[in-house]
Coordinates of C-alpha atoms in Angstrom, one line a residue:
Chain Z
X1 CA -12.9 -45.3 -4.1
X2 CA -15.0 -46.0 -6.5
X3 CA -18.8 -45.1 -6.0
X4 CA -22.0 -47.0 -6.3
X5 CA -22.6 -48.2 -9.9
X6 CA -25.6 -49.5 -11.7
X7 CA -26.2 -51.0 -14.9
X8 CA -27.7 -50.6 -17.2
X9 CA -28.2 -46.8 -17.1
X10 CA -31.2 -46.7 -19.5
X11 CA -33.6 -49.5 -20.4
X12 CA -36.6 -50.0 -22.7
X13 CA -38.9 -52.7 -22.2
X14 CA -42.7 -53.5 -23.3
X15 CA -45.4 -54.5 -21.1
X16 CA -45.3 -58.1 -20.1
X17 CA -41.7 -58.4 -20.2
X18 CA -39.4 -58.7 -17.3
X19 CA -36.3 -56.8 -16.2
X20 CA -33.0 -57.1 -14.2
X21 CA -31.2 -54.2 -12.9
X22 CA -27.7 -54.6 -11.3
X23 CA -26.0 -52.6 -8.5
X24 CA -22.4 -52.7 -7.3
X25 CA -22.1 -51.1 -4.0
X26 CA -19.0 -49.2 -2.8
X27 CA -16.2 -51.5 -1.6
X28 CA -16.8 -52.8 2.1
X29 CA -20.4 -51.5 2.4
X30 CA -22.6 -54.7 3.1
X31 CA -26.2 -52.9 2.8
X32 CA -27.7 -52.3 -0.3
X33 CA -31.0 -50.5 -0.6
X34 CA -33.1 -49.9 -3.8
X35 CA -35.7 -47.1 -4.4
X36 CA -38.1 -45.8 -7.3
X37 CA -38.4 -42.4 -8.3
X38 CA -41.4 -41.1 -10.1
X39 CA -42.9 -37.6 -11.0
X40 CA -46.3 -38.6 -9.0
X41 CA -44.9 -40.8 -6.1
X42 CA -41.4 -39.3 -5.4
X43 CA -38.8 -41.4 -3.9
X44 CA -40.2 -44.9 -2.4
X45 CA -38.2 -47.6 -0.7
X46 CA -38.2 -51.1 -2.3
X47 CA -36.1 -53.2 -0.2
X48 CA -32.8 -53.5 1.8
X49 CA -30.3 -56.4 1.6
X50 CA -27.5 -57.0 4.2
X51 CA -25.3 -59.9 4.2
X52 CA -27.7 -61.4 1.4
X53 CA -30.6 -61.4 3.3
X54 CA -33.5 -59.0 2.9
X55 CA -34.0 -57.2 6.0
X56 CA -36.7 -54.7 5.2
X57 CA -39.3 -54.2 2.4
X58 CA -41.3 -51.7 1.0
X59 CA -45.0 -51.4 0.0
X60 CA -44.6 -52.9 -3.5
X61 CA -46.3 -55.9 -5.2
X62 CA -44.5 -59.5 -5.2
X63 CA -43.5 -58.6 -8.8
X64 CA -40.7 -56.5 -7.5
X65 CA -38.1 -58.7 -6.2
X66 CA -34.3 -58.7 -5.3
X67 CA -31.2 -60.5 -4.2
X68 CA -27.7 -59.9 -2.9
X69 CA -24.6 -61.9 -3.5
X70 CA -21.8 -62.9 -1.3
X71 CA -19.6 -59.9 -2.7
X72 CA -22.5 -57.7 -1.8
X73 CA -23.5 -56.7 -5.3
X74 CA -27.4 -57.0 -5.5
X75 CA -29.9 -57.3 -8.4
X76 CA -33.3 -56.1 -8.7
X77 CA -36.1 -58.1 -10.7
X78 CA -39.3 -56.8 -12.0
X79 CA -41.4 -59.2 -13.8
X80 CA -44.6 -58.8 -16.0
X81 CA -43.8 -55.1 -16.4
X82 CA -46.5 -52.5 -16.3
X83 CA -46.5 -49.0 -17.8
X84 CA -46.6 -47.9 -14.1
X85 CA -43.3 -49.4 -13.4
X86 CA -41.4 -46.7 -15.9
X87 CA -39.3 -44.8 -13.3
X88 CA -35.8 -44.1 -12.0
X89 CA -34.6 -47.1 -10.0
X90 CA -31.8 -45.9 -7.4
X91 CA -29.6 -48.0 -5.6
X92 CA -27.7 -46.9 -2.5
X93 CA -25.2 -48.7 -0.1
X94 CA -24.1 -48.1 3.3
X95 CA -21.4 -49.3 5.5
X96 CA -23.9 -49.9 8.7
X97 CA -21.7 -49.1 11.8
X98 CA -24.4 -47.3 13.6
X99 CA -28.1 -46.5 12.7
X100 CA -27.6 -43.0 14.1
X101 CA -24.7 -42.5 11.9
X102 CA -25.2 -44.5 8.9
X103 CA -25.1 -42.4 5.2
X104 CA -26.3 -43.9 2.1
X105 CA -24.6 -43.2 -1.0
X106 CA -26.6 -43.2 -4.4
X107 CA -25.8 -44.5 -7.5
X108 CA -26.8 -42.9 -10.6
X109 CA -29.7 -44.7 -11.2
X110 CA -31.3 -46.9 -14.0
X111 CA -34.0 -45.1 -16.2
X112 CA -36.7 -47.8 -17.0
X113 CA -39.0 -47.0 -19.8
X114 CA -42.1 -49.5 -20.3
X115 CA -43.8 -48.8 -23.4
Chain C
X1 CA -46.9 -44.1 9.2
X2 CA -44.0 -41.4 8.5
X3 CA -44.7 -38.6 6.5
X4 CA -42.2 -35.9 5.3
X5 CA -43.0 -32.9 3.6
X6 CA -41.0 -30.1 2.0
X7 CA -41.7 -26.8 1.5
X8 CA -41.6 -24.5 -1.1
X9 CA -42.1 -27.1 -3.6
X10 CA -40.0 -24.8 -5.7
X11 CA -37.8 -21.8 -5.2
X12 CA -36.1 -19.2 -7.6
X13 CA -33.6 -16.8 -6.2
X14 CA -31.0 -14.1 -7.4
X15 CA -27.2 -15.3 -7.0
X16 CA -25.5 -14.3 -3.7
X17 CA -29.1 -14.5 -1.7
X18 CA -29.2 -16.6 1.4
X19 CA -32.0 -19.3 1.5
X20 CA -33.7 -21.7 3.8
X21 CA -35.7 -24.9 2.6
X22 CA -37.9 -26.6 5.3
X23 CA -38.5 -30.1 5.9
X24 CA -41.3 -31.5 8.5
X25 CA -41.7 -35.2 9.6
X26 CA -44.9 -36.3 11.4
X27 CA -43.0 -39.4 13.7
X28 CA -40.2 -37.9 16.0
X29 CA -38.7 -41.5 16.3
X30 CA -36.1 -41.2 14.0
X31 CA -32.3 -42.1 13.8
X32 CA -31.3 -39.3 11.7
X33 CA -32.2 -36.8 9.2
X34 CA -30.1 -36.3 5.8
X35 CA -30.2 -33.7 3.0
X36 CA -29.6 -34.7 -0.3
X37 CA -29.2 -33.1 -3.6
X38 CA -30.1 -34.3 -7.0
X39 CA -29.4 -33.0 -10.3
X40 CA -31.8 -33.6 -13.3
X41 CA -31.8 -37.1 -14.1
X42 CA -29.0 -38.1 -12.0
X43 CA -28.6 -39.9 -8.6
X44 CA -28.6 -38.4 -5.0
X45 CA -25.6 -36.8 -3.3
X46 CA -25.5 -37.0 0.3
X47 CA -25.2 -33.0 1.6
X48 CA -25.3 -33.4 5.4
X49 CA -26.5 -36.2 8.3
X50 CA -27.7 -34.8 11.5
X51 CA -28.0 -37.6 14.1
X52 CA -31.3 -37.7 16.3
X53 CA -29.4 -36.3 19.1
X54 CA -27.9 -33.4 17.3
X55 CA -29.1 -29.6 16.6
X56 CA -27.5 -28.9 13.6
X57 CA -24.4 -29.8 11.3
X58 CA -22.4 -27.7 9.0
X59 CA -20.7 -28.0 5.6
X60 CA -19.1 -25.1 3.9
X61 CA -21.9 -22.8 2.8
X62 CA -24.6 -25.2 4.2
X63 CA -25.9 -25.4 7.6
X64 CA -28.6 -27.8 8.4
X65 CA -30.8 -27.8 11.6
X66 CA -33.0 -30.5 13.5
X67 CA -35.8 -30.0 16.1
X68 CA -36.7 -33.4 16.5
X69 CA -39.6 -32.7 19.0
X70 CA -41.4 -30.2 16.7
X71 CA -40.5 -32.7 13.6
X72 CA -38.8 -30.2 11.7
X73 CA -35.7 -29.5 9.8
X74 CA -34.2 -26.5 7.7
X75 CA -31.3 -26.6 5.4
X76 CA -29.9 -22.7 5.0
X77 CA -27.7 -22.2 2.1
X78 CA -25.5 -19.1 2.3
X79 CA -24.3 -16.7 -0.5
X80 CA -26.3 -18.8 -3.1
X81 CA -24.4 -19.7 -6.5
X82 CA -26.0 -20.8 -10.0
X83 CA -24.2 -24.2 -9.5
X84 CA -26.7 -24.7 -6.4
X85 CA -29.4 -25.4 -8.7
X86 CA -31.0 -28.6 -8.1
X87 CA -33.7 -30.4 -6.5
X88 CA -32.9 -30.7 -2.5
X89 CA -34.4 -33.9 -0.7
X90 CA -34.7 -34.5 3.0
X91 CA -35.2 -37.9 4.2
X92 CA -35.5 -39.5 7.9
X93 CA -34.2 -42.8 8.7
X94 CA -36.8 -44.8 10.8
X95 CA -36.4 -47.9 12.4
X96 CA -38.9 -50.5 11.2
X97 CA -38.2 -53.8 13.4
X98 CA -35.3 -55.1 11.7
X99 CA -33.6 -52.5 10.0
X100 CA -33.7 -48.9 9.4
X101 CA -34.7 -47.3 6.1
X102 CA -35.2 -43.7 4.7
X103 CA -38.4 -42.1 3.9
X104 CA -37.9 -39.2 1.5
X105 CA -39.6 -36.0 1.3
X106 CA -41.2 -34.7 -2.2
X107 CA -38.3 -32.1 -2.7
X108 CA -37.6 -28.6 -3.3
X109 CA -36.6 -27.5 -7.0
X110 CA -34.1 -24.8 -6.5
X111 CA -32.9 -22.6 -9.2
X112 CA -30.5 -19.6 -8.7
X113 CA -30.5 -17.1 -11.4
X114 CA -27.5 -14.7 -12.6

């Protein structure tokens, strides 16, 4: 079974631009979560989608948004990029059979650099 | 607000040594605790998941324990190898009203030397 895939793997943008990142979950997984990883803040939760609905949202500004499609693929969008948005963005998918046993499987990440 | 702390931040050990990584969390109302491994510039690989009702889980040379009442977990690595060198992250699954989410610790960077 193929793992979680993320595209693109690397991205360079300039301040003020916007960017869209894509995540394809493991086949059969309906939950997709997004995380931002930076050296200073570590791994922080952005949001989670399940069956095309955002169920959970972290403490990030409205410039960060996402969506999920009917095939469970998810996209994350960041508008008006700032230098501080430079980070590794990780996507994780899970099967959601039970909150107690749910394991999240992570993709390789998208490295975003904002100049 | 759930806070997760990992000690030490970095650790260097010679090959073959047994070692323990520590994780502590402030709110015991968790669904589960997971240990992940991250290689430089890569994504996370799930190592072990301990349900809130369990005390420990084992996988090969890895053993993770959970003491929910004291807010602590340990990851024991037996007979360490250079290939174990990576950053180890613990994460607790918490319920936020509509769904669960992971709160991560800051990680322990492990180097196993020859």
